[in-house]
């Protein structure tokens, strides 16, 4: 039993290095997409201290809006631009209707407000787009199809799906872009000031309402990119919301306010769940990919609750 759990999985990795590389590649793609989802949460949490429960449904809503516009005769790239506009309107509406009236309210009130926003978007999305899964317009957006097989020295093959390569590249570009936005731009510096101290930011003339609208819009763009990539790999449906909640373990690992933490946490979860499913999953009947991430997060909570890059909060009494 001990051999099967501790030794045998690593023996399989050594004996089949090509298969191990295939598993690691799939874990990398999943991990970088998890990190992209987590960035949407990080953006809003850094600026307002609000855990945006609605980020998952925003992924679905953005994807459905894009597909729905195209189904009604709008050209693909025009539909993409219009969807960006829709996410901008949503960001403005959230700031005006949700954030502004609830400023200085307890965090739990703001969390409940985002839960209410979640169910509003679910109901509105089902009313407008229906509840059936839809095909992402990957070809119309010029996303690549097909695959490339890389032959290994031992005769094995590693197969790279072109859509996975595109997803990884786009996600990494967006992550890098957001990092530059946070650290090099005036708005990014203002956002970090708001994250550090709302009152101090107000005292130097930074508009909280403007910053909140910007970060909700940025989170909407992240949600749109995530919806396109995940939708292209499967389809666009309300089930994507469940995938989006894989960002929770990512945030617990990396810290709720850290962009590097979101990246590292996403990769840990991506690699961990793929390796666990392939090499340890058969011992428990399979299917551990759906819950292993939460077990990893629970272990981190026990030993480092602030995450790898999170700040330790010390309250003086």
PDB file of C-alpha atoms in Angstrom:
ATOM      1  CA  UNK A   1       0.000   0.000   0.000  1.00  0.00           C
ATOM      2  CA  UNK A   2       2.805   2.406   0.934  1.00  0.00           C
ATOM      3  CA  UNK A   3       4.633   1.492  -2.277  1.00  0.00           C
ATOM      4  CA  UNK A   4       1.520   2.151  -4.384  1.00  0.00           C
ATOM      5  CA  UNK A   5       0.989   5.589  -2.841  1.00  0.00           C
ATOM      6  CA  UNK A   6       4.521   6.918  -2.415  1.00  0.00           C
ATOM      7  CA  UNK A   7       6.829   5.060  -4.803  1.00  0.00           C
ATOM      8  CA  UNK A   8       4.846   3.723  -7.763  1.00  0.00           C
ATOM      9  CA  UNK A   9       3.582   7.097  -9.137  1.00  0.00           C
ATOM     10  CA  UNK A  10       7.158   8.391  -9.378  1.00  0.00           C
ATOM     11  CA  UNK A  11       8.294   5.143 -11.006  1.00  0.00           C
ATOM     12  CA  UNK A  12       5.605   5.665 -13.668  1.00  0.00           C
ATOM     13  CA  UNK A  13       6.823   9.229 -14.222  1.00  0.00           C
ATOM     14  CA  UNK A  14      10.388   8.031 -14.810  1.00  0.00           C
ATOM     15  CA  UNK A  15       9.350   5.134 -17.050  1.00  0.00           C
ATOM     16  CA  UNK A  16       7.057   7.280 -19.231  1.00  0.00           C
ATOM     17  CA  UNK A  17       8.649  10.742 -19.444  1.00  0.00           C
ATOM     18  CA  UNK A  18       6.687  11.652 -22.587  1.00  0.00           C
ATOM     19  CA  UNK A  19       3.386  11.013 -20.807  1.00  0.00           C
ATOM     20  CA  UNK A  20       4.621  13.023 -17.808  1.00  0.00           C
ATOM     21  CA  UNK A  21       5.414  15.967 -20.105  1.00  0.00           C
ATOM     22  CA  UNK A  22       1.919  15.707 -21.602  1.00  0.00           C
ATOM     23  CA  UNK A  23       0.377  15.837 -18.129  1.00  0.00           C
ATOM     24  CA  UNK A  24       2.600  18.762 -17.117  1.00  0.00           C
ATOM     25  CA  UNK A  25       1.675  20.703 -20.266  1.00  0.00           C
ATOM     26  CA  UNK A  26      -2.039  20.259 -19.602  1.00  0.00           C
ATOM     27  CA  UNK A  27      -1.475  21.271 -15.989  1.00  0.00           C
ATOM     28  CA  UNK A  28       0.416  24.382 -17.126  1.00  0.00           C
ATOM     29  CA  UNK A  29      -2.407  25.468 -19.460  1.00  0.00           C
ATOM     30  CA  UNK A  30      -5.054  24.895 -16.796  1.00  0.00           C
ATOM     31  CA  UNK A  31      -2.911  26.654 -14.200  1.00  0.00           C
ATOM     32  CA  UNK A  32      -2.306  29.786 -16.260  1.00  0.00           C
ATOM     33  CA  UNK A  33      -6.038  30.019 -17.006  1.00  0.00           C
ATOM     34  CA  UNK A  34      -6.846  29.587 -13.313  1.00  0.00           C
ATOM     35  CA  UNK A  35      -4.380  32.399 -12.635  1.00  0.00           C
ATOM     36  CA  UNK A  36      -6.164  34.590 -15.178  1.00  0.00           C
ATOM     37  CA  UNK A  37      -9.494  33.985 -13.436  1.00  0.00           C
ATOM     38  CA  UNK A  38      -7.900  34.709 -10.058  1.00  0.00           C
ATOM     39  CA  UNK A  39      -6.597  38.042 -11.340  1.00  0.00           C
ATOM     40  CA  UNK A  40     -10.186  39.232 -11.704  1.00  0.00           C
ATOM     41  CA  UNK A  41     -10.716  38.586  -8.003  1.00  0.00           C
ATOM     42  CA  UNK A  42      -7.360  40.177  -7.079  1.00  0.00           C
ATOM     43  CA  UNK A  43      -8.096  43.381  -9.018  1.00  0.00           C
ATOM     44  CA  UNK A  44     -11.317  44.072  -7.159  1.00  0.00           C
ATOM     45  CA  UNK A  45     -10.081  42.908  -3.767  1.00  0.00           C
ATOM     46  CA  UNK A  46      -6.986  45.133  -3.978  1.00  0.00           C
ATOM     47  CA  UNK A  47      -9.039  48.226  -4.802  1.00  0.00           C
ATOM     48  CA  UNK A  48     -12.011  47.776  -2.505  1.00  0.00           C
ATOM     49  CA  UNK A  49     -11.392  44.913  -0.095  1.00  0.00           C
ATOM     50  CA  UNK A  50     -14.445  43.177  -1.601  1.00  0.00           C
ATOM     51  CA  UNK A  51     -14.388  39.507  -2.496  1.00  0.00           C
ATOM     52  CA  UNK A  52     -16.250  39.544  -5.807  1.00  0.00           C
ATOM     53  CA  UNK A  53     -18.423  36.438  -5.686  1.00  0.00           C
ATOM     54  CA  UNK A  54     -19.767  37.429  -9.120  1.00  0.00           C
ATOM     55  CA  UNK A  55     -16.458  37.010 -10.981  1.00  0.00           C
ATOM     56  CA  UNK A  56     -17.387  33.463 -12.015  1.00  0.00           C
ATOM     57  CA  UNK A  57     -20.705  34.444 -13.559  1.00  0.00           C
ATOM     58  CA  UNK A  58     -19.022  37.438 -15.212  1.00  0.00           C
ATOM     59  CA  UNK A  59     -16.896  34.919 -17.142  1.00  0.00           C
ATOM     60  CA  UNK A  60     -20.062  33.179 -18.316  1.00  0.00           C
ATOM     61  CA  UNK A  61     -21.955  36.395 -19.026  1.00  0.00           C
ATOM     62  CA  UNK A  62     -19.117  37.849 -21.115  1.00  0.00           C
ATOM     63  CA  UNK A  63     -18.806  34.661 -23.159  1.00  0.00           C
ATOM     64  CA  UNK A  64     -22.557  34.383 -23.708  1.00  0.00           C
ATOM     65  CA  UNK A  65     -22.765  38.043 -24.737  1.00  0.00           C
ATOM     66  CA  UNK A  66     -20.052  37.554 -27.349  1.00  0.00           C
ATOM     67  CA  UNK A  67     -21.642  34.415 -28.785  1.00  0.00           C
ATOM     68  CA  UNK A  68     -25.156  35.846 -28.569  1.00  0.00           C
ATOM     69  CA  UNK A  69     -24.225  38.976 -30.512  1.00  0.00           C
ATOM     70  CA  UNK A  70     -22.585  36.881 -33.231  1.00  0.00           C
ATOM     71  CA  UNK A  71     -25.614  34.596 -33.450  1.00  0.00           C
ATOM     72  CA  UNK A  72     -27.722  37.690 -34.140  1.00  0.00           C
ATOM     73  CA  UNK A  73     -25.662  38.648 -37.158  1.00  0.00           C
ATOM     74  CA  UNK A  74     -22.961  40.833 -35.654  1.00  0.00           C
ATOM     75  CA  UNK A  75     -19.486  40.151 -37.167  1.00  0.00           C
ATOM     76  CA  UNK A  76     -17.133  38.412 -34.764  1.00  0.00           C
ATOM     77  CA  UNK A  77     -14.676  41.238 -34.092  1.00  0.00           C
ATOM     78  CA  UNK A  78     -17.427  43.837 -33.881  1.00  0.00           C
ATOM     79  CA  UNK A  79     -19.194  41.526 -31.416  1.00  0.00           C
ATOM     80  CA  UNK A  80     -15.938  41.394 -29.428  1.00  0.00           C
ATOM     81  CA  UNK A  81     -15.771  45.198 -29.262  1.00  0.00           C
ATOM     82  CA  UNK A  82     -19.453  45.440 -28.327  1.00  0.00           C
ATOM     83  CA  UNK A  83     -18.937  42.848 -25.576  1.00  0.00           C
ATOM     84  CA  UNK A  84     -16.095  44.948 -24.174  1.00  0.00           C
ATOM     85  CA  UNK A  85     -18.543  47.856 -24.184  1.00  0.00           C
ATOM     86  CA  UNK A  86     -21.142  45.739 -22.375  1.00  0.00           C
ATOM     87  CA  UNK A  87     -18.604  44.877 -19.680  1.00  0.00           C
ATOM     88  CA  UNK A  88     -17.839  48.601 -19.379  1.00  0.00           C
ATOM     89  CA  UNK A  89     -21.521  49.386 -18.891  1.00  0.00           C
ATOM     90  CA  UNK A  90     -21.735  46.583 -16.326  1.00  0.00           C
ATOM     91  CA  UNK A  91     -18.718  48.016 -14.465  1.00  0.00           C
ATOM     92  CA  UNK A  92     -20.260  51.491 -14.411  1.00  0.00           C
ATOM     93  CA  UNK A  93     -23.592  50.082 -13.247  1.00  0.00           C
ATOM     94  CA  UNK A  94     -21.985  48.067 -10.449  1.00  0.00           C
ATOM     95  CA  UNK A  95     -20.078  51.134  -9.246  1.00  0.00           C
ATOM     96  CA  UNK A  96     -23.178  53.340  -9.302  1.00  0.00           C
ATOM     97  CA  UNK A  97     -25.779  50.882  -8.015  1.00  0.00           C
ATOM     98  CA  UNK A  98     -23.781  48.553  -5.748  1.00  0.00           C
ATOM     99  CA  UNK A  99     -20.460  50.042  -4.640  1.00  0.00           C
ATOM    100  CA  UNK A 100     -21.284  53.727  -4.169  1.00  0.00           C
ATOM    101  CA  UNK A 101     -24.378  53.271  -1.944  1.00  0.00           C
ATOM    102  CA  UNK A 102     -22.568  50.691   0.182  1.00  0.00           C
ATOM    103  CA  UNK A 103     -19.300  52.541   0.718  1.00  0.00           C
ATOM    104  CA  UNK A 104     -17.946  52.144   4.287  1.00  0.00           C
ATOM    105  CA  UNK A 105     -20.342  49.276   4.957  1.00  0.00           C
ATOM    106  CA  UNK A 106     -19.011  46.076   6.586  1.00  0.00           C
ATOM    107  CA  UNK A 107     -17.274  43.625   4.268  1.00  0.00           C
ATOM    108  CA  UNK A 108     -20.011  41.031   4.722  1.00  0.00           C
ATOM    109  CA  UNK A 109     -22.574  43.486   3.308  1.00  0.00           C
ATOM    110  CA  UNK A 110     -20.461  44.018   0.207  1.00  0.00           C
ATOM    111  CA  UNK A 111     -19.964  40.261  -0.180  1.00  0.00           C
ATOM    112  CA  UNK A 112     -23.716  39.713  -0.007  1.00  0.00           C
ATOM    113  CA  UNK A 113     -24.157  42.424  -2.633  1.00  0.00           C
ATOM    114  CA  UNK A 114     -21.850  40.552  -5.040  1.00  0.00           C
ATOM    115  CA  UNK A 115     -23.801  37.350  -4.359  1.00  0.00           C
ATOM    116  CA  UNK A 116     -26.959  39.242  -5.300  1.00  0.00           C
ATOM    117  CA  UNK A 117     -25.216  40.483  -8.454  1.00  0.00           C
ATOM    118  CA  UNK A 118     -24.334  36.868  -9.268  1.00  0.00           C
ATOM    119  CA  UNK A 119     -27.943  35.721  -9.239  1.00  0.00           C
ATOM    120  CA  UNK A 120     -29.073  38.795 -11.144  1.00  0.00           C
ATOM    121  CA  UNK A 121     -26.590  38.010 -13.937  1.00  0.00           C
ATOM    122  CA  UNK A 122     -27.620  34.336 -13.934  1.00  0.00           C
ATOM    123  CA  UNK A 123     -31.297  35.220 -14.295  1.00  0.00           C
ATOM    124  CA  UNK A 124     -30.682  37.975 -16.840  1.00  0.00           C
ATOM    125  CA  UNK A 125     -28.312  35.755 -18.833  1.00  0.00           C
ATOM    126  CA  UNK A 126     -30.797  32.877 -18.970  1.00  0.00           C
ATOM    127  CA  UNK A 127     -33.576  35.282 -19.975  1.00  0.00           C
ATOM    128  CA  UNK A 128     -31.583  36.812 -22.832  1.00  0.00           C
ATOM    129  CA  UNK A 129     -29.394  33.933 -24.025  1.00  0.00           C
ATOM    130  CA  UNK A 130     -31.175  30.809 -22.781  1.00  0.00           C
ATOM    131  CA  UNK A 131     -29.707  28.071 -20.645  1.00  0.00           C
ATOM    132  CA  UNK A 132     -28.325  25.723 -23.293  1.00  0.00           C
ATOM    133  CA  UNK A 133     -24.547  25.469 -23.967  1.00  0.00           C
ATOM    134  CA  UNK A 134     -23.250  27.461 -26.930  1.00  0.00           C
ATOM    135  CA  UNK A 135     -20.249  27.027 -29.194  1.00  0.00           C
ATOM    136  CA  UNK A 136     -17.559  29.639 -28.790  1.00  0.00           C
ATOM    137  CA  UNK A 137     -16.817  31.448 -32.059  1.00  0.00           C
ATOM    138  CA  UNK A 138     -13.155  30.422 -31.984  1.00  0.00           C
ATOM    139  CA  UNK A 139     -12.737  30.109 -35.755  1.00  0.00           C
ATOM    140  CA  UNK A 140     -14.385  33.478 -36.386  1.00  0.00           C
ATOM    141  CA  UNK A 141     -11.958  35.096 -33.913  1.00  0.00           C
ATOM    142  CA  UNK A 142      -9.042  33.473 -35.767  1.00  0.00           C
ATOM    143  CA  UNK A 143      -8.081  31.287 -32.844  1.00  0.00           C
ATOM    144  CA  UNK A 144      -5.936  28.368 -34.006  1.00  0.00           C
ATOM    145  CA  UNK A 145      -7.194  24.814 -34.317  1.00  0.00           C
ATOM    146  CA  UNK A 146      -5.508  21.456 -34.725  1.00  0.00           C
ATOM    147  CA  UNK A 147      -2.517  20.117 -32.857  1.00  0.00           C
ATOM    148  CA  UNK A 148       1.220  19.580 -33.085  1.00  0.00           C
ATOM    149  CA  UNK A 149       2.871  16.307 -32.130  1.00  0.00           C
ATOM    150  CA  UNK A 150       6.401  16.527 -30.747  1.00  0.00           C
ATOM    151  CA  UNK A 151       8.356  13.296 -30.970  1.00  0.00           C
ATOM    152  CA  UNK A 152      10.453  12.463 -27.926  1.00  0.00           C
ATOM    153  CA  UNK A 153      13.784  10.671 -27.938  1.00  0.00           C
ATOM    154  CA  UNK A 154      12.302   7.415 -26.634  1.00  0.00           C
ATOM    155  CA  UNK A 155       9.718   7.265 -29.426  1.00  0.00           C
ATOM    156  CA  UNK A 156       6.890   8.785 -27.410  1.00  0.00           C
ATOM    157  CA  UNK A 157       4.794  11.786 -28.427  1.00  0.00           C
ATOM    158  CA  UNK A 158       3.708  14.973 -26.694  1.00  0.00           C
ATOM    159  CA  UNK A 159       0.636  16.477 -28.353  1.00  0.00           C
ATOM    160  CA  UNK A 160       0.083  20.218 -28.041  1.00  0.00           C
ATOM    161  CA  UNK A 161      -3.357  21.525 -28.978  1.00  0.00           C
ATOM    162  CA  UNK A 162      -3.009  24.832 -30.793  1.00  0.00           C
ATOM    163  CA  UNK A 163      -5.911  26.348 -28.863  1.00  0.00           C
ATOM    164  CA  UNK A 164      -4.088  25.480 -25.622  1.00  0.00           C
ATOM    165  CA  UNK A 165      -0.938  27.218 -26.880  1.00  0.00           C
ATOM    166  CA  UNK A 166      -2.982  30.283 -27.812  1.00  0.00           C
ATOM    167  CA  UNK A 167      -4.751  30.251 -24.441  1.00  0.00           C
ATOM    168  CA  UNK A 168      -1.454  30.065 -22.565  1.00  0.00           C
ATOM    169  CA  UNK A 169       0.120  32.862 -24.624  1.00  0.00           C
ATOM    170  CA  UNK A 170      -2.902  35.177 -24.329  1.00  0.00           C
ATOM    171  CA  UNK A 171      -3.186  34.523 -20.590  1.00  0.00           C
ATOM    172  CA  UNK A 172       0.508  35.244 -20.027  1.00  0.00           C
ATOM    173  CA  UNK A 173       0.313  38.455 -22.076  1.00  0.00           C
ATOM    174  CA  UNK A 174      -2.700  39.618 -20.050  1.00  0.00           C
ATOM    175  CA  UNK A 175      -1.011  38.753 -16.762  1.00  0.00           C
ATOM    176  CA  UNK A 176       2.123  40.669 -17.803  1.00  0.00           C
ATOM    177  CA  UNK A 177       0.008  43.586 -19.043  1.00  0.00           C
ATOM    178  CA  UNK A 178      -1.863  43.821 -15.764  1.00  0.00           C
ATOM    179  CA  UNK A 179       1.420  43.708 -13.871  1.00  0.00           C
ATOM    180  CA  UNK A 180       2.722  46.662 -15.898  1.00  0.00           C
ATOM    181  CA  UNK A 181      -0.610  48.455 -15.458  1.00  0.00           C
ATOM    182  CA  UNK A 182      -0.420  48.124 -11.686  1.00  0.00           C
ATOM    183  CA  UNK A 183       3.208  49.144 -11.304  1.00  0.00           C
ATOM    184  CA  UNK A 184       3.974  51.622 -14.100  1.00  0.00           C
ATOM    185  CA  UNK A 185       0.826  53.653 -14.841  1.00  0.00           C
ATOM    186  CA  UNK A 186      -0.695  56.553 -12.951  1.00  0.00           C
ATOM    187  CA  UNK A 187      -4.022  54.751 -12.598  1.00  0.00           C
ATOM    188  CA  UNK A 188      -2.237  51.655 -11.371  1.00  0.00           C
ATOM    189  CA  UNK A 189      -0.399  53.620  -8.706  1.00  0.00           C
ATOM    190  CA  UNK A 190      -3.665  55.273  -7.692  1.00  0.00           C
ATOM    191  CA  UNK A 191      -5.275  51.845  -7.446  1.00  0.00           C
ATOM    192  CA  UNK A 192      -2.500  50.631  -5.163  1.00  0.00           C
ATOM    193  CA  UNK A 193      -2.923  53.746  -3.025  1.00  0.00           C
ATOM    194  CA  UNK A 194      -6.641  53.023  -2.690  1.00  0.00           C
ATOM    195  CA  UNK A 195      -5.845  49.431  -1.766  1.00  0.00           C
ATOM    196  CA  UNK A 196      -3.462  50.555   0.985  1.00  0.00           C
ATOM    197  CA  UNK A 197      -5.687  53.208   2.585  1.00  0.00           C
ATOM    198  CA  UNK A 198      -9.002  54.564   1.283  1.00  0.00           C
ATOM    199  CA  UNK A 199      -8.950  57.669   3.466  1.00  0.00           C
ATOM    200  CA  UNK A 200      -5.364  58.578   2.602  1.00  0.00           C
ATOM    201  CA  UNK A 201      -6.141  58.128  -1.107  1.00  0.00           C
ATOM    202  CA  UNK A 202      -9.141  60.444  -0.798  1.00  0.00           C
ATOM    203  CA  UNK A 203      -7.044  63.042   1.006  1.00  0.00           C
ATOM    204  CA  UNK A 204      -4.693  63.355  -1.989  1.00  0.00           C
ATOM    205  CA  UNK A 205      -7.529  63.699  -4.490  1.00  0.00           C
ATOM    206  CA  UNK A 206      -7.923  60.137  -5.780  1.00  0.00           C
ATOM    207  CA  UNK A 207     -11.509  59.358  -6.761  1.00  0.00           C
ATOM    208  CA  UNK A 208     -12.656  56.072  -5.238  1.00  0.00           C
ATOM    209  CA  UNK A 209     -15.639  55.901  -7.567  1.00  0.00           C
ATOM    210  CA  UNK A 210     -13.440  56.254 -10.654  1.00  0.00           C
ATOM    211  CA  UNK A 211     -10.966  53.632  -9.416  1.00  0.00           C
ATOM    212  CA  UNK A 212     -13.738  51.178  -8.586  1.00  0.00           C
ATOM    213  CA  UNK A 213     -15.296  51.581 -12.037  1.00  0.00           C
ATOM    214  CA  UNK A 214     -11.889  51.021 -13.656  1.00  0.00           C
ATOM    215  CA  UNK A 215     -11.088  47.860 -11.701  1.00  0.00           C
ATOM    216  CA  UNK A 216     -14.533  46.380 -12.308  1.00  0.00           C
ATOM    217  CA  UNK A 217     -14.082  47.095 -16.016  1.00  0.00           C
ATOM    218  CA  UNK A 218     -10.606  45.491 -15.938  1.00  0.00           C
ATOM    219  CA  UNK A 219     -12.084  42.476 -14.141  1.00  0.00           C
ATOM    220  CA  UNK A 220     -14.739  42.332 -16.872  1.00  0.00           C
ATOM    221  CA  UNK A 221     -12.048  42.264 -19.588  1.00  0.00           C
ATOM    222  CA  UNK A 222     -10.279  39.467 -17.716  1.00  0.00           C
ATOM    223  CA  UNK A 223     -13.610  37.634 -17.486  1.00  0.00           C
ATOM    224  CA  UNK A 224     -14.152  38.035 -21.247  1.00  0.00           C
ATOM    225  CA  UNK A 225     -10.691  36.672 -22.093  1.00  0.00           C
ATOM    226  CA  UNK A 226     -11.238  33.773 -19.709  1.00  0.00           C
ATOM    227  CA  UNK A 227     -14.664  33.031 -21.173  1.00  0.00           C
ATOM    228  CA  UNK A 228     -13.253  32.973 -24.705  1.00  0.00           C
ATOM    229  CA  UNK A 229     -10.369  30.658 -23.810  1.00  0.00           C
ATOM    230  CA  UNK A 230     -12.342  28.226 -21.654  1.00  0.00           C
ATOM    231  CA  UNK A 231     -15.271  28.350 -24.091  1.00  0.00           C
ATOM    232  CA  UNK A 232     -12.986  27.521 -27.007  1.00  0.00           C
ATOM    233  CA  UNK A 233     -11.675  24.487 -25.114  1.00  0.00           C
ATOM    234  CA  UNK A 234     -15.192  23.191 -24.343  1.00  0.00           C
ATOM    235  CA  UNK A 235     -18.255  25.381 -24.813  1.00  0.00           C
ATOM    236  CA  UNK A 236     -19.925  28.409 -23.258  1.00  0.00           C
ATOM    237  CA  UNK A 237     -22.421  27.478 -20.573  1.00  0.00           C
ATOM    238  CA  UNK A 238     -23.301  28.289 -16.997  1.00  0.00           C
ATOM    239  CA  UNK A 239     -21.128  25.330 -15.957  1.00  0.00           C
ATOM    240  CA  UNK A 240     -18.114  27.590 -16.564  1.00  0.00           C
ATOM    241  CA  UNK A 241     -19.004  29.338 -13.313  1.00  0.00           C
ATOM    242  CA  UNK A 242     -17.944  26.194 -11.433  1.00  0.00           C
ATOM    243  CA  UNK A 243     -14.573  26.229 -13.193  1.00  0.00           C
ATOM    244  CA  UNK A 244     -14.174  29.884 -12.265  1.00  0.00           C
ATOM    245  CA  UNK A 245     -14.464  29.002  -8.593  1.00  0.00           C
ATOM    246  CA  UNK A 246     -11.189  27.084  -8.928  1.00  0.00           C
ATOM    247  CA  UNK A 247      -9.768  30.572  -8.462  1.00  0.00           C
ATOM    248  CA  UNK A 248     -10.610  30.288  -4.749  1.00  0.00           C
ATOM    249  CA  UNK A 249      -7.842  27.765  -3.986  1.00  0.00           C
ATOM    250  CA  UNK A 250      -5.527  29.814  -6.204  1.00  0.00           C
ATOM    251  CA  UNK A 251      -6.233  32.925  -4.115  1.00  0.00           C
ATOM    252  CA  UNK A 252      -5.760  31.035  -0.862  1.00  0.00           C
ATOM    253  CA  UNK A 253      -2.368  29.783  -2.038  1.00  0.00           C
ATOM    254  CA  UNK A 254      -1.115  33.025  -3.539  1.00  0.00           C
ATOM    255  CA  UNK A 255      -2.805  35.650  -1.379  1.00  0.00           C
ATOM    256  CA  UNK A 256      -5.841  37.786  -2.154  1.00  0.00           C
ATOM    257  CA  UNK A 257      -3.856  40.920  -3.042  1.00  0.00           C
ATOM    258  CA  UNK A 258      -0.895  39.528  -4.979  1.00  0.00           C
ATOM    259  CA  UNK A 259      -0.604  39.302  -8.767  1.00  0.00           C
ATOM    260  CA  UNK A 260       2.547  37.114  -8.572  1.00  0.00           C
ATOM    261  CA  UNK A 261       0.689  35.034  -5.992  1.00  0.00           C
ATOM    262  CA  UNK A 262      -2.189  34.482  -8.421  1.00  0.00           C
ATOM    263  CA  UNK A 263       0.283  33.234 -11.047  1.00  0.00           C
ATOM    264  CA  UNK A 264       2.194  30.897  -8.719  1.00  0.00           C
ATOM    265  CA  UNK A 265      -1.010  29.688  -7.045  1.00  0.00           C
ATOM    266  CA  UNK A 266      -2.613  28.976 -10.416  1.00  0.00           C
ATOM    267  CA  UNK A 267       0.357  26.911 -11.562  1.00  0.00           C
ATOM    268  CA  UNK A 268       0.479  24.962  -8.287  1.00  0.00           C
ATOM    269  CA  UNK A 269      -3.210  24.104  -8.603  1.00  0.00           C
ATOM    270  CA  UNK A 270      -2.937  23.329 -12.323  1.00  0.00           C
ATOM    271  CA  UNK A 271       0.042  21.014 -11.954  1.00  0.00           C
ATOM    272  CA  UNK A 272      -1.227  19.516  -8.704  1.00  0.00           C
ATOM    273  CA  UNK A 273      -4.679  18.514  -9.908  1.00  0.00           C
ATOM    274  CA  UNK A 274      -3.430  17.028 -13.202  1.00  0.00           C
ATOM    275  CA  UNK A 275      -0.648  15.023 -11.561  1.00  0.00           C
ATOM    276  CA  UNK A 276      -2.987  13.954  -8.776  1.00  0.00           C
ATOM    277  CA  UNK A 277      -5.728  12.852 -11.171  1.00  0.00           C
ATOM    278  CA  UNK A 278      -3.402  10.815 -13.397  1.00  0.00           C
ATOM    279  CA  UNK A 279      -1.038   9.213 -10.891  1.00  0.00           C
ATOM    280  CA  UNK A 280      -2.971   9.081  -7.615  1.00  0.00           C
ATOM    281  CA  UNK A 281      -6.576   9.345  -8.798  1.00  0.00           C
ATOM    282  CA  UNK A 282      -6.996   5.650  -9.743  1.00  0.00           C
ATOM    283  CA  UNK A 283      -6.275   4.673  -6.122  1.00  0.00           C
ATOM    284  CA  UNK A 284      -9.493   6.387  -4.993  1.00  0.00           C
ATOM    285  CA  UNK A 285     -11.634   5.659  -8.035  1.00  0.00           C
ATOM    286  CA  UNK A 286     -10.715   8.764 -10.065  1.00  0.00           C
ATOM    287  CA  UNK A 287     -12.408  12.130 -10.245  1.00  0.00           C
ATOM    288  CA  UNK A 288     -10.122  13.820  -7.715  1.00  0.00           C
ATOM    289  CA  UNK A 289      -9.400  16.678 -10.136  1.00  0.00           C
ATOM    290  CA  UNK A 290     -12.692  18.276  -9.109  1.00  0.00           C
ATOM    291  CA  UNK A 291     -11.802  18.505  -5.402  1.00  0.00           C
ATOM    292  CA  UNK A 292      -8.030  18.128  -5.003  1.00  0.00           C
ATOM    293  CA  UNK A 293      -7.463  21.885  -5.399  1.00  0.00           C
ATOM    294  CA  UNK A 294      -9.599  22.552  -2.330  1.00  0.00           C
ATOM    295  CA  UNK A 295      -7.653  20.002  -0.271  1.00  0.00           C
ATOM    296  CA  UNK A 296      -4.390  21.694  -1.256  1.00  0.00           C
ATOM    297  CA  UNK A 297      -5.903  25.042  -0.248  1.00  0.00           C
ATOM    298  CA  UNK A 298      -7.059  23.621   3.093  1.00  0.00           C
ATOM    299  CA  UNK A 299      -3.519  22.441   3.875  1.00  0.00           C
ATOM    300  CA  UNK A 300      -2.182  25.927   3.097  1.00  0.00           C
ATOM    301  CA  UNK A 301      -4.808  27.487   5.351  1.00  0.00           C
ATOM    302  CA  UNK A 302      -3.608  25.363   8.247  1.00  0.00           C
ATOM    303  CA  UNK A 303       0.039  26.408   7.923  1.00  0.00           C
ATOM    304  CA  UNK A 304       0.059  29.758   6.081  1.00  0.00           C
ATOM    305  CA  UNK A 305      -3.434  31.304   6.065  1.00  0.00           C
ATOM    306  CA  UNK A 306      -2.275  34.545   4.410  1.00  0.00           C
ATOM    307  CA  UNK A 307      -0.995  32.622   1.363  1.00  0.00           C
ATOM    308  CA  UNK A 308       2.470  32.534  -0.175  1.00  0.00           C
ATOM    309  CA  UNK A 309       2.559  36.241  -1.052  1.00  0.00           C
ATOM    310  CA  UNK A 310      -0.175  37.605   1.190  1.00  0.00           C
ATOM    311  CA  UNK A 311       0.445  40.050   3.990  1.00  0.00           C
ATOM    312  CA  UNK A 312       0.222  38.841   7.564  1.00  0.00           C
ATOM    313  CA  UNK A 313      -2.424  40.948   9.320  1.00  0.00           C
ATOM    314  CA  UNK A 314      -1.567  41.866  12.908  1.00  0.00           C
ATOM    315  CA  UNK A 315      -4.323  43.406  15.007  1.00  0.00           C
ATOM    316  CA  UNK A 316      -3.315  45.212  18.172  1.00  0.00           C
ATOM    317  CA  UNK A 317      -5.735  45.191  21.073  1.00  0.00           C
TER     318      UNK A 317
END
